[in-house]
Amino acid sequence: MNLLKALILISILTFGHIGFAEMRFVYHAPESDHDFRYKYHWEVLKTALDLTTKKFGPYSLTPSEILTEDQQLAEMKKGSAKLNVMIRETNKVFETELNAVKIPIDRNLIGYRVLLIDRKNQAQLSKVDSLAKLLTFKVGQGAGWGDISILKNSGFNVITEEKYDDLFKSLSTGKFQIFPRGVVEVLEEYRQFKKKYPNLVIDDHVLLYYPLPTYFWFQDSSDGRLMARRVEEGLRFMIKSGSYRNIFDKHYAKVIRELDLNKRVLIKIPNPYLPSSVPFDRKELWFSPEDL
């Protein structure tokens, strides 16, 4: 075997395709052993990357060290090797600093919020039929979460905690009375924390909504733009083929049924921080309880 053939064989064995170096995707790790919020999102990402391997070459998908959302954003902005793909809601500022794939990963299901509460507050919450009445309850959120400014804009009194697990502790001690959780998160969180906090329940009455399209974000660099283009092409193929909806239904169809979303009192609040680029006109990208 001559030298040229040997180099070609090494290239194929190493990279899978001649001329392609491996794309390294470093995503944010769960914030605790109880944090399963992004299982669906990373499955969507992996599927998009698998579908684009022929065009873009091989890839690796590995978790970062544990980072809070504020830390994730800081690492992304400075172009750190610690993190180069992030899941966050969009806003006007982020879109000037980072590269987004402007397709809501979970069809904006995250924008529909049910409330984790202490059992003793259910009777009072069952009387809520307006935003004014819901505003009488203190709200818990994680430090740095994008929801905070949205909730405060509508008049909520928001209490924050630095650590994810501490939110459930503070709810149980009455530091705040409601912990709005995305439909995509709440059942898994309830199962994880119910044993530790036996009075933890999911409110059966209120559905809070604000538009919160959540994207895959990449760094503002040539590599970041290439990674974003690859993922966008993969997602568009998934939408066209139906695999995007199949993964969504696999993870969330049962959850949506269990939570009876179309039978709850729907309270809508605005999100004034959205950029004009949000694709509201593409109805196939958005979930609505009215479709149930």
PDB file of C-alpha atoms in Angstrom:
ATOM      1  CA  MET A   1       0.000   0.000   0.000  1.00  0.00           C
ATOM      2  CA  ASN A   2       1.508   3.331  -1.002  1.00  0.00           C
ATOM      3  CA  LEU A   3       1.588   6.389   1.245  1.00  0.00           C
ATOM      4  CA  LEU A   4      -1.381   8.144  -0.415  1.00  0.00           C
ATOM      5  CA  LYS A   5      -3.662   5.127   0.004  1.00  0.00           C
ATOM      6  CA  ALA A   6      -2.573   4.771   3.611  1.00  0.00           C
ATOM      7  CA  LEU A   7      -3.421   8.413   4.336  1.00  0.00           C
ATOM      8  CA  ILE A   8      -6.837   8.058   2.689  1.00  0.00           C
ATOM      9  CA  LEU A   9      -7.592   4.941   4.754  1.00  0.00           C
ATOM     10  CA  ILE A  10      -6.537   6.690   7.968  1.00  0.00           C
ATOM     11  CA  SER A  11      -8.763   9.643   7.075  1.00  0.00           C
ATOM     12  CA  ILE A  12     -11.775   7.406   6.490  1.00  0.00           C
ATOM     13  CA  LEU A  13     -11.218   5.413   9.696  1.00  0.00           C
ATOM     14  CA  THR A  14     -10.665   8.545  11.755  1.00  0.00           C
ATOM     15  CA  PHE A  15     -13.246  10.916  10.364  1.00  0.00           C
ATOM     16  CA  GLY A  16     -15.714   8.701   8.484  1.00  0.00           C
ATOM     17  CA  HIS A  17     -15.543  10.957   5.418  1.00  0.00           C
ATOM     18  CA  ILE A  18     -12.573  12.207   3.448  1.00  0.00           C
ATOM     19  CA  GLY A  19     -11.864  15.846   4.267  1.00  0.00           C
ATOM     20  CA  PHE A  20     -14.195  16.141   7.277  1.00  0.00           C
ATOM     21  CA  ALA A  21     -12.849  16.811  10.749  1.00  0.00           C
ATOM     22  CA  GLU A  22     -15.102  15.805  13.616  1.00  0.00           C
ATOM     23  CA  MET A  23     -17.507  18.511  14.788  1.00  0.00           C
ATOM     24  CA  ARG A  24     -17.394  18.684  18.585  1.00  0.00           C
ATOM     25  CA  PHE A  25     -20.678  19.692  20.223  1.00  0.00           C
ATOM     26  CA  VAL A  26     -20.342  20.417  23.943  1.00  0.00           C
ATOM     27  CA  TYR A  27     -23.746  20.836  25.586  1.00  0.00           C
ATOM     28  CA  HIS A  28     -24.683  21.912  29.096  1.00  0.00           C
ATOM     29  CA  ALA A  29     -24.830  19.071  31.597  1.00  0.00           C
ATOM     30  CA  PRO A  30     -27.786  18.566  33.976  1.00  0.00           C
ATOM     31  CA  GLU A  31     -27.572  20.875  36.983  1.00  0.00           C
ATOM     32  CA  SER A  32     -28.160  18.012  39.429  1.00  0.00           C
ATOM     33  CA  ASP A  33     -28.878  14.277  39.542  1.00  0.00           C
ATOM     34  CA  HIS A  34     -32.584  15.189  39.526  1.00  0.00           C
ATOM     35  CA  ASP A  35     -32.414  17.406  36.452  1.00  0.00           C
ATOM     36  CA  PHE A  36     -33.946  15.688  33.408  1.00  0.00           C
ATOM     37  CA  ARG A  37     -35.311  18.808  31.696  1.00  0.00           C
ATOM     38  CA  TYR A  38     -33.438  18.436  28.416  1.00  0.00           C
ATOM     39  CA  LYS A  39     -33.595  14.731  27.553  1.00  0.00           C
ATOM     40  CA  TYR A  40     -35.982  15.466  24.685  1.00  0.00           C
ATOM     41  CA  HIS A  41     -33.968  18.413  23.374  1.00  0.00           C
ATOM     42  CA  TRP A  42     -30.709  16.478  23.185  1.00  0.00           C
ATOM     43  CA  GLU A  43     -32.476  13.622  21.389  1.00  0.00           C
ATOM     44  CA  VAL A  44     -33.720  16.144  18.817  1.00  0.00           C
ATOM     45  CA  LEU A  45     -30.209  17.530  18.433  1.00  0.00           C
ATOM     46  CA  LYS A  46     -28.646  14.081  18.047  1.00  0.00           C
ATOM     47  CA  THR A  47     -31.210  13.137  15.405  1.00  0.00           C
ATOM     48  CA  ALA A  48     -30.512  16.328  13.462  1.00  0.00           C
ATOM     49  CA  LEU A  49     -26.771  15.625  13.596  1.00  0.00           C
ATOM     50  CA  ASP A  50     -27.211  12.000  12.526  1.00  0.00           C
ATOM     51  CA  LEU A  51     -29.251  13.081   9.518  1.00  0.00           C
ATOM     52  CA  THR A  52     -26.567  15.518   8.372  1.00  0.00           C
ATOM     53  CA  THR A  53     -23.521  13.286   8.782  1.00  0.00           C
ATOM     54  CA  LYS A  54     -23.260  12.562   5.059  1.00  0.00           C
ATOM     55  CA  LYS A  55     -23.038  16.268   4.226  1.00  0.00           C
ATOM     56  CA  PHE A  56     -21.166  17.651   7.237  1.00  0.00           C
ATOM     57  CA  GLY A  57     -19.189  14.665   8.501  1.00  0.00           C
ATOM     58  CA  PRO A  58     -18.814  12.990  11.901  1.00  0.00           C
ATOM     59  CA  TYR A  59     -19.552  14.625  15.230  1.00  0.00           C
ATOM     60  CA  SER A  60     -19.235  14.123  18.964  1.00  0.00           C
ATOM     61  CA  LEU A  61     -21.819  15.181  21.527  1.00  0.00           C
ATOM     62  CA  THR A  62     -20.490  15.505  25.072  1.00  0.00           C
ATOM     63  CA  PRO A  63     -21.666  17.224  28.264  1.00  0.00           C
ATOM     64  CA  SER A  64     -19.927  20.202  29.805  1.00  0.00           C
ATOM     65  CA  GLU A  65     -19.145  20.661  33.460  1.00  0.00           C
ATOM     66  CA  ILE A  66     -22.165  21.720  35.520  1.00  0.00           C
ATOM     67  CA  LEU A  67     -23.003  25.349  34.754  1.00  0.00           C
ATOM     68  CA  THR A  68     -25.867  27.571  35.859  1.00  0.00           C
ATOM     69  CA  GLU A  69     -27.776  29.353  33.104  1.00  0.00           C
ATOM     70  CA  ASP A  70     -25.871  32.579  33.780  1.00  0.00           C
ATOM     71  CA  GLN A  71     -22.587  30.681  33.507  1.00  0.00           C
ATOM     72  CA  GLN A  72     -23.700  28.976  30.300  1.00  0.00           C
ATOM     73  CA  LEU A  73     -24.429  32.318  28.702  1.00  0.00           C
ATOM     74  CA  ALA A  74     -21.076  33.749  29.815  1.00  0.00           C
ATOM     75  CA  GLU A  75     -19.151  30.798  28.337  1.00  0.00           C
ATOM     76  CA  MET A  76     -21.039  31.059  25.052  1.00  0.00           C
ATOM     77  CA  LYS A  77     -20.445  34.807  24.726  1.00  0.00           C
ATOM     78  CA  LYS A  78     -16.690  34.513  25.218  1.00  0.00           C
ATOM     79  CA  GLY A  79     -16.361  31.635  22.738  1.00  0.00           C
ATOM     80  CA  SER A  80     -15.228  29.172  25.371  1.00  0.00           C
ATOM     81  CA  ALA A  81     -14.359  25.558  24.579  1.00  0.00           C
ATOM     82  CA  LYS A  82     -16.279  24.589  27.715  1.00  0.00           C
ATOM     83  CA  LEU A  83     -19.652  25.010  25.984  1.00  0.00           C
ATOM     84  CA  ASN A  84     -20.628  25.575  22.363  1.00  0.00           C
ATOM     85  CA  VAL A  85     -24.301  24.622  22.122  1.00  0.00           C
ATOM     86  CA  MET A  86     -26.966  25.869  24.509  1.00  0.00           C
ATOM     87  CA  ILE A  87     -30.723  25.616  24.890  1.00  0.00           C
ATOM     88  CA  ARG A  88     -32.373  28.896  25.855  1.00  0.00           C
ATOM     89  CA  GLU A  89     -35.432  30.986  25.133  1.00  0.00           C
ATOM     90  CA  THR A  90     -34.930  33.739  22.598  1.00  0.00           C
ATOM     91  CA  ASN A  91     -34.928  37.456  23.279  1.00  0.00           C
ATOM     92  CA  LYS A  92     -33.818  40.628  21.535  1.00  0.00           C
ATOM     93  CA  VAL A  93     -30.409  40.691  23.239  1.00  0.00           C
ATOM     94  CA  PHE A  94     -29.412  37.067  22.656  1.00  0.00           C
ATOM     95  CA  GLU A  95     -30.010  37.344  18.922  1.00  0.00           C
ATOM     96  CA  THR A  96     -27.429  40.144  18.663  1.00  0.00           C
ATOM     97  CA  GLU A  97     -24.774  38.176  20.576  1.00  0.00           C
ATOM     98  CA  LEU A  98     -25.160  34.532  19.505  1.00  0.00           C
ATOM     99  CA  ASN A  99     -26.291  32.387  16.581  1.00  0.00           C
ATOM    100  CA  ALA A 100     -29.714  30.782  16.890  1.00  0.00           C
ATOM    101  CA  VAL A 101     -31.484  28.083  14.930  1.00  0.00           C
ATOM    102  CA  LYS A 102     -34.860  29.813  14.848  1.00  0.00           C
ATOM    103  CA  ILE A 103     -37.054  26.740  15.134  1.00  0.00           C
ATOM    104  CA  PRO A 104     -38.782  26.228  18.527  1.00  0.00           C
ATOM    105  CA  ILE A 105     -37.313  22.932  19.732  1.00  0.00           C
ATOM    106  CA  ASP A 106     -40.414  21.803  21.629  1.00  0.00           C
ATOM    107  CA  ARG A 107     -43.113  23.582  19.569  1.00  0.00           C
ATOM    108  CA  ASN A 108     -43.230  26.169  22.387  1.00  0.00           C
ATOM    109  CA  LEU A 109     -44.762  23.636  24.759  1.00  0.00           C
ATOM    110  CA  ILE A 110     -42.388  25.098  27.366  1.00  0.00           C
ATOM    111  CA  GLY A 111     -44.451  28.302  27.204  1.00  0.00           C
ATOM    112  CA  TYR A 112     -47.421  26.509  28.764  1.00  0.00           C
ATOM    113  CA  ARG A 113     -46.922  26.422  32.522  1.00  0.00           C
ATOM    114  CA  VAL A 114     -48.643  24.422  35.223  1.00  0.00           C
ATOM    115  CA  LEU A 115     -47.902  25.134  38.850  1.00  0.00           C
ATOM    116  CA  LEU A 116     -46.021  23.063  41.372  1.00  0.00           C
ATOM    117  CA  ILE A 117     -47.444  23.940  44.774  1.00  0.00           C
ATOM    118  CA  ASP A 118     -47.719  22.829  48.379  1.00  0.00           C
ATOM    119  CA  ARG A 119     -50.916  20.832  48.889  1.00  0.00           C
ATOM    120  CA  LYS A 120     -52.287  23.335  51.400  1.00  0.00           C
ATOM    121  CA  ASN A 121     -52.541  26.021  48.697  1.00  0.00           C
ATOM    122  CA  GLN A 122     -54.704  24.050  46.259  1.00  0.00           C
ATOM    123  CA  ALA A 123     -58.053  25.278  47.602  1.00  0.00           C
ATOM    124  CA  GLN A 124     -57.017  28.918  47.224  1.00  0.00           C
ATOM    125  CA  LEU A 125     -55.593  28.341  43.736  1.00  0.00           C
ATOM    126  CA  SER A 126     -58.812  26.641  42.645  1.00  0.00           C
ATOM    127  CA  LYS A 127     -60.522  30.037  42.979  1.00  0.00           C
ATOM    128  CA  VAL A 128     -58.139  31.747  40.560  1.00  0.00           C
ATOM    129  CA  ASP A 129     -59.856  32.868  37.374  1.00  0.00           C
ATOM    130  CA  SER A 130     -57.803  35.919  36.422  1.00  0.00           C
ATOM    131  CA  LEU A 131     -54.269  37.277  36.321  1.00  0.00           C
ATOM    132  CA  ALA A 132     -55.096  39.655  39.187  1.00  0.00           C
ATOM    133  CA  LYS A 133     -55.861  36.738  41.491  1.00  0.00           C
ATOM    134  CA  LEU A 134     -52.784  34.780  40.420  1.00  0.00           C
ATOM    135  CA  LEU A 135     -50.598  37.799  41.195  1.00  0.00           C
ATOM    136  CA  THR A 136     -51.379  37.383  44.908  1.00  0.00           C
ATOM    137  CA  PHE A 137     -49.065  34.355  44.983  1.00  0.00           C
ATOM    138  CA  LYS A 138     -45.278  34.648  45.215  1.00  0.00           C
ATOM    139  CA  VAL A 139     -43.471  32.891  42.363  1.00  0.00           C
ATOM    140  CA  GLY A 140     -40.249  30.872  42.486  1.00  0.00           C
ATOM    141  CA  GLN A 141     -37.627  30.862  39.693  1.00  0.00           C
ATOM    142  CA  GLY A 142     -33.983  29.934  39.243  1.00  0.00           C
ATOM    143  CA  ALA A 143     -31.424  32.734  39.236  1.00  0.00           C
ATOM    144  CA  GLY A 144     -30.721  33.907  35.710  1.00  0.00           C
ATOM    145  CA  TRP A 145     -33.767  32.256  34.141  1.00  0.00           C
ATOM    146  CA  GLY A 146     -35.271  34.141  31.230  1.00  0.00           C
ATOM    147  CA  ASP A 147     -38.779  33.801  32.682  1.00  0.00           C
ATOM    148  CA  ILE A 148     -38.004  36.208  35.524  1.00  0.00           C
ATOM    149  CA  SER A 149     -38.239  39.396  33.486  1.00  0.00           C
ATOM    150  CA  ILE A 150     -41.394  38.140  31.726  1.00  0.00           C
ATOM    151  CA  LEU A 151     -43.117  37.392  35.027  1.00  0.00           C
ATOM    152  CA  LYS A 152     -42.027  40.663  36.636  1.00  0.00           C
ATOM    153  CA  ASN A 153     -43.267  42.581  33.606  1.00  0.00           C
ATOM    154  CA  SER A 154     -46.782  41.293  34.373  1.00  0.00           C
ATOM    155  CA  GLY A 155     -46.529  42.176  38.054  1.00  0.00           C
ATOM    156  CA  PHE A 156     -45.467  38.924  39.717  1.00  0.00           C
ATOM    157  CA  ASN A 157     -43.393  38.968  42.892  1.00  0.00           C
ATOM    158  CA  VAL A 158     -40.530  36.634  41.919  1.00  0.00           C
ATOM    159  CA  ILE A 159     -38.259  34.896  44.445  1.00  0.00           C
ATOM    160  CA  THR A 160     -35.057  33.354  43.052  1.00  0.00           C
ATOM    161  CA  GLU A 161     -32.736  30.562  44.141  1.00  0.00           C
ATOM    162  CA  GLU A 162     -29.213  29.915  42.868  1.00  0.00           C
ATOM    163  CA  LYS A 163     -29.455  26.115  42.974  1.00  0.00           C
ATOM    164  CA  TYR A 164     -32.062  24.156  41.041  1.00  0.00           C
ATOM    165  CA  ASP A 165     -32.808  21.674  43.858  1.00  0.00           C
ATOM    166  CA  ASP A 166     -33.282  24.517  46.354  1.00  0.00           C
ATOM    167  CA  LEU A 167     -36.348  25.718  44.452  1.00  0.00           C
ATOM    168  CA  PHE A 168     -38.284  22.658  45.578  1.00  0.00           C
ATOM    169  CA  LYS A 169     -37.107  23.084  49.150  1.00  0.00           C
ATOM    170  CA  SER A 170     -38.146  26.744  49.210  1.00  0.00           C
ATOM    171  CA  LEU A 171     -41.546  25.879  47.782  1.00  0.00           C
ATOM    172  CA  SER A 172     -42.073  23.328  50.551  1.00  0.00           C
ATOM    173  CA  THR A 173     -41.108  25.827  53.272  1.00  0.00           C
ATOM    174  CA  GLY A 174     -43.421  28.530  51.934  1.00  0.00           C
ATOM    175  CA  LYS A 175     -40.779  30.975  50.735  1.00  0.00           C
ATOM    176  CA  PHE A 176     -42.963  31.226  47.638  1.00  0.00           C
ATOM    177  CA  GLN A 177     -46.310  29.581  46.864  1.00  0.00           C
ATOM    178  CA  ILE A 178     -46.192  28.701  43.164  1.00  0.00           C
ATOM    179  CA  PHE A 179     -43.438  27.332  40.957  1.00  0.00           C
ATOM    180  CA  PRO A 180     -44.577  27.557  37.310  1.00  0.00           C
ATOM    181  CA  ARG A 181     -43.128  24.665  35.351  1.00  0.00           C
ATOM    182  CA  GLY A 182     -43.234  23.919  31.677  1.00  0.00           C
ATOM    183  CA  VAL A 183     -45.475  21.079  30.603  1.00  0.00           C
ATOM    184  CA  VAL A 184     -42.302  19.482  29.261  1.00  0.00           C
ATOM    185  CA  GLU A 185     -40.725  19.474  32.746  1.00  0.00           C
ATOM    186  CA  VAL A 186     -43.318  19.166  35.446  1.00  0.00           C
ATOM    187  CA  LEU A 187     -44.209  15.468  35.649  1.00  0.00           C
ATOM    188  CA  GLU A 188     -40.599  14.339  35.762  1.00  0.00           C
ATOM    189  CA  GLU A 189     -39.786  16.955  38.410  1.00  0.00           C
ATOM    190  CA  TYR A 190     -42.823  15.956  40.447  1.00  0.00           C
ATOM    191  CA  ARG A 191     -41.738  12.307  40.412  1.00  0.00           C
ATOM    192  CA  GLN A 192     -38.168  13.220  41.333  1.00  0.00           C
ATOM    193  CA  PHE A 193     -39.012  15.453  44.306  1.00  0.00           C
ATOM    194  CA  LYS A 194     -42.266  13.966  45.630  1.00  0.00           C
ATOM    195  CA  LYS A 195     -40.558  11.558  48.034  1.00  0.00           C
ATOM    196  CA  LYS A 196     -38.454  14.287  49.573  1.00  0.00           C
ATOM    197  CA  TYR A 197     -41.326  16.774  49.777  1.00  0.00           C
ATOM    198  CA  PRO A 198     -44.519  14.727  50.310  1.00  0.00           C
ATOM    199  CA  ASN A 199     -46.811  17.786  50.226  1.00  0.00           C
ATOM    200  CA  LEU A 200     -45.640  18.659  46.718  1.00  0.00           C
ATOM    201  CA  VAL A 201     -48.512  18.510  44.202  1.00  0.00           C
ATOM    202  CA  ILE A 202     -49.294  19.715  40.705  1.00  0.00           C
ATOM    203  CA  ASP A 203     -52.056  22.314  40.731  1.00  0.00           C
ATOM    204  CA  ASP A 204     -55.011  20.985  38.735  1.00  0.00           C
ATOM    205  CA  HIS A 205     -56.638  24.298  37.816  1.00  0.00           C
ATOM    206  CA  VAL A 206     -54.372  26.950  36.209  1.00  0.00           C
ATOM    207  CA  LEU A 207     -52.527  26.970  32.895  1.00  0.00           C
ATOM    208  CA  LEU A 208     -50.235  29.984  32.603  1.00  0.00           C
ATOM    209  CA  TYR A 209     -49.026  30.878  29.104  1.00  0.00           C
ATOM    210  CA  TYR A 210     -46.452  33.190  27.634  1.00  0.00           C
ATOM    211  CA  PRO A 211     -44.702  32.721  24.272  1.00  0.00           C
ATOM    212  CA  LEU A 212     -41.227  31.365  25.007  1.00  0.00           C
ATOM    213  CA  PRO A 213     -39.718  29.941  21.821  1.00  0.00           C
ATOM    214  CA  THR A 214     -36.653  27.970  22.837  1.00  0.00           C
ATOM    215  CA  TYR A 215     -33.821  27.502  20.360  1.00  0.00           C
ATOM    216  CA  PHE A 216     -30.474  25.810  19.957  1.00  0.00           C
ATOM    217  CA  TRP A 217     -27.815  28.522  20.317  1.00  0.00           C
ATOM    218  CA  PHE A 218     -24.259  28.569  19.029  1.00  0.00           C
ATOM    219  CA  GLN A 219     -21.307  30.894  19.419  1.00  0.00           C
ATOM    220  CA  ASP A 220     -20.811  33.985  17.264  1.00  0.00           C
ATOM    221  CA  SER A 221     -17.930  32.551  15.252  1.00  0.00           C
ATOM    222  CA  SER A 222     -17.342  30.819  11.922  1.00  0.00           C
ATOM    223  CA  ASP A 223     -17.469  27.430  13.676  1.00  0.00           C
ATOM    224  CA  GLY A 224     -20.638  28.447  15.499  1.00  0.00           C
ATOM    225  CA  ARG A 225     -22.311  29.513  12.266  1.00  0.00           C
ATOM    226  CA  LEU A 226     -21.378  26.237  10.589  1.00  0.00           C
ATOM    227  CA  MET A 227     -22.725  24.218  13.510  1.00  0.00           C
ATOM    228  CA  ALA A 228     -25.952  26.222  13.462  1.00  0.00           C
ATOM    229  CA  ARG A 229     -26.353  25.683   9.714  1.00  0.00           C
ATOM    230  CA  ARG A 230     -25.888  21.945  10.149  1.00  0.00           C
ATOM    231  CA  VAL A 231     -28.467  21.705  12.919  1.00  0.00           C
ATOM    232  CA  GLU A 232     -30.967  23.866  11.034  1.00  0.00           C
ATOM    233  CA  GLU A 233     -30.695  21.663   7.954  1.00  0.00           C
ATOM    234  CA  GLY A 234     -31.224  18.590  10.122  1.00  0.00           C
ATOM    235  CA  LEU A 235     -34.266  20.080  11.847  1.00  0.00           C
ATOM    236  CA  ARG A 236     -35.847  21.123   8.560  1.00  0.00           C
ATOM    237  CA  PHE A 237     -35.418  17.591   7.249  1.00  0.00           C
ATOM    238  CA  MET A 238     -36.977  16.221  10.446  1.00  0.00           C
ATOM    239  CA  ILE A 239     -39.998  18.522  10.122  1.00  0.00           C
ATOM    240  CA  LYS A 240     -40.515  17.553   6.497  1.00  0.00           C
ATOM    241  CA  SER A 241     -40.145  13.814   7.165  1.00  0.00           C
ATOM    242  CA  GLY A 242     -42.307  13.794  10.296  1.00  0.00           C
ATOM    243  CA  SER A 243     -39.573  12.569  12.639  1.00  0.00           C
ATOM    244  CA  TYR A 244     -39.603  15.902  14.510  1.00  0.00           C
ATOM    245  CA  ARG A 245     -43.277  15.421  15.399  1.00  0.00           C
ATOM    246  CA  ASN A 246     -42.735  11.719  16.165  1.00  0.00           C
ATOM    247  CA  ILE A 247     -40.072  12.498  18.779  1.00  0.00           C
ATOM    248  CA  PHE A 248     -42.292  15.231  20.245  1.00  0.00           C
ATOM    249  CA  ASP A 249     -45.238  12.843  20.556  1.00  0.00           C
ATOM    250  CA  LYS A 250     -43.053  10.100  22.026  1.00  0.00           C
ATOM    251  CA  HIS A 251     -41.957  12.377  24.851  1.00  0.00           C
ATOM    252  CA  TYR A 252     -44.993  14.569  25.411  1.00  0.00           C
ATOM    253  CA  ALA A 253     -48.284  13.141  24.065  1.00  0.00           C
ATOM    254  CA  LYS A 254     -48.923  11.234  27.291  1.00  0.00           C
ATOM    255  CA  VAL A 255     -47.882  14.232  29.414  1.00  0.00           C
ATOM    256  CA  ILE A 256     -50.289  16.515  27.571  1.00  0.00           C
ATOM    257  CA  ARG A 257     -53.150  14.062  28.171  1.00  0.00           C
ATOM    258  CA  GLU A 258     -52.310  13.560  31.844  1.00  0.00           C
ATOM    259  CA  LEU A 259     -52.286  17.293  32.580  1.00  0.00           C
ATOM    260  CA  ASP A 260     -55.680  17.993  30.915  1.00  0.00           C
ATOM    261  CA  LEU A 261     -54.385  21.208  29.392  1.00  0.00           C
ATOM    262  CA  ASN A 262     -57.567  22.056  27.518  1.00  0.00           C
ATOM    263  CA  LYS A 263     -59.660  21.825  30.716  1.00  0.00           C
ATOM    264  CA  ARG A 264     -57.704  24.373  32.756  1.00  0.00           C
ATOM    265  CA  VAL A 265     -58.221  28.095  33.276  1.00  0.00           C
ATOM    266  CA  LEU A 266     -55.869  29.646  30.722  1.00  0.00           C
ATOM    267  CA  ILE A 267     -54.150  32.847  31.833  1.00  0.00           C
ATOM    268  CA  LYS A 268     -52.019  34.543  29.187  1.00  0.00           C
ATOM    269  CA  ILE A 269     -49.304  37.109  29.791  1.00  0.00           C
ATOM    270  CA  PRO A 270     -47.128  38.835  27.171  1.00  0.00           C
ATOM    271  CA  ASN A 271     -43.465  38.369  26.468  1.00  0.00           C
ATOM    272  CA  PRO A 272     -42.284  41.861  25.451  1.00  0.00           C
ATOM    273  CA  TYR A 273     -38.688  40.714  24.986  1.00  0.00           C
ATOM    274  CA  LEU A 274     -39.228  38.673  21.811  1.00  0.00           C
ATOM    275  CA  PRO A 275     -37.472  39.754  18.614  1.00  0.00           C
ATOM    276  CA  SER A 276     -39.475  40.255  15.430  1.00  0.00           C
ATOM    277  CA  SER A 277     -37.772  37.205  13.868  1.00  0.00           C
ATOM    278  CA  VAL A 278     -39.858  34.668  15.828  1.00  0.00           C
ATOM    279  CA  PRO A 279     -41.630  32.489  13.197  1.00  0.00           C
ATOM    280  CA  PHE A 280     -45.178  32.807  14.541  1.00  0.00           C
ATOM    281  CA  ASP A 281     -46.537  32.429  10.997  1.00  0.00           C
ATOM    282  CA  ARG A 282     -45.338  28.805  10.756  1.00  0.00           C
ATOM    283  CA  LYS A 283     -48.216  27.091  12.529  1.00  0.00           C
ATOM    284  CA  GLU A 284     -46.639  23.630  12.251  1.00  0.00           C
ATOM    285  CA  LEU A 285     -43.936  24.767  14.691  1.00  0.00           C
ATOM    286  CA  TRP A 286     -46.342  25.709  17.503  1.00  0.00           C
ATOM    287  CA  PHE A 287     -48.379  23.678  19.954  1.00  0.00           C
ATOM    288  CA  SER A 288     -51.809  24.858  21.158  1.00  0.00           C
ATOM    289  CA  PRO A 289     -54.135  23.185  23.702  1.00  0.00           C
ATOM    290  CA  GLU A 290     -56.983  24.260  21.411  1.00  0.00           C
ATOM    291  CA  ASP A 291     -55.800  21.621  18.946  1.00  0.00           C
ATOM    292  CA  LEU A 292     -56.460  18.786  21.395  1.00  0.00           C
TER     293      LEU A 292
END
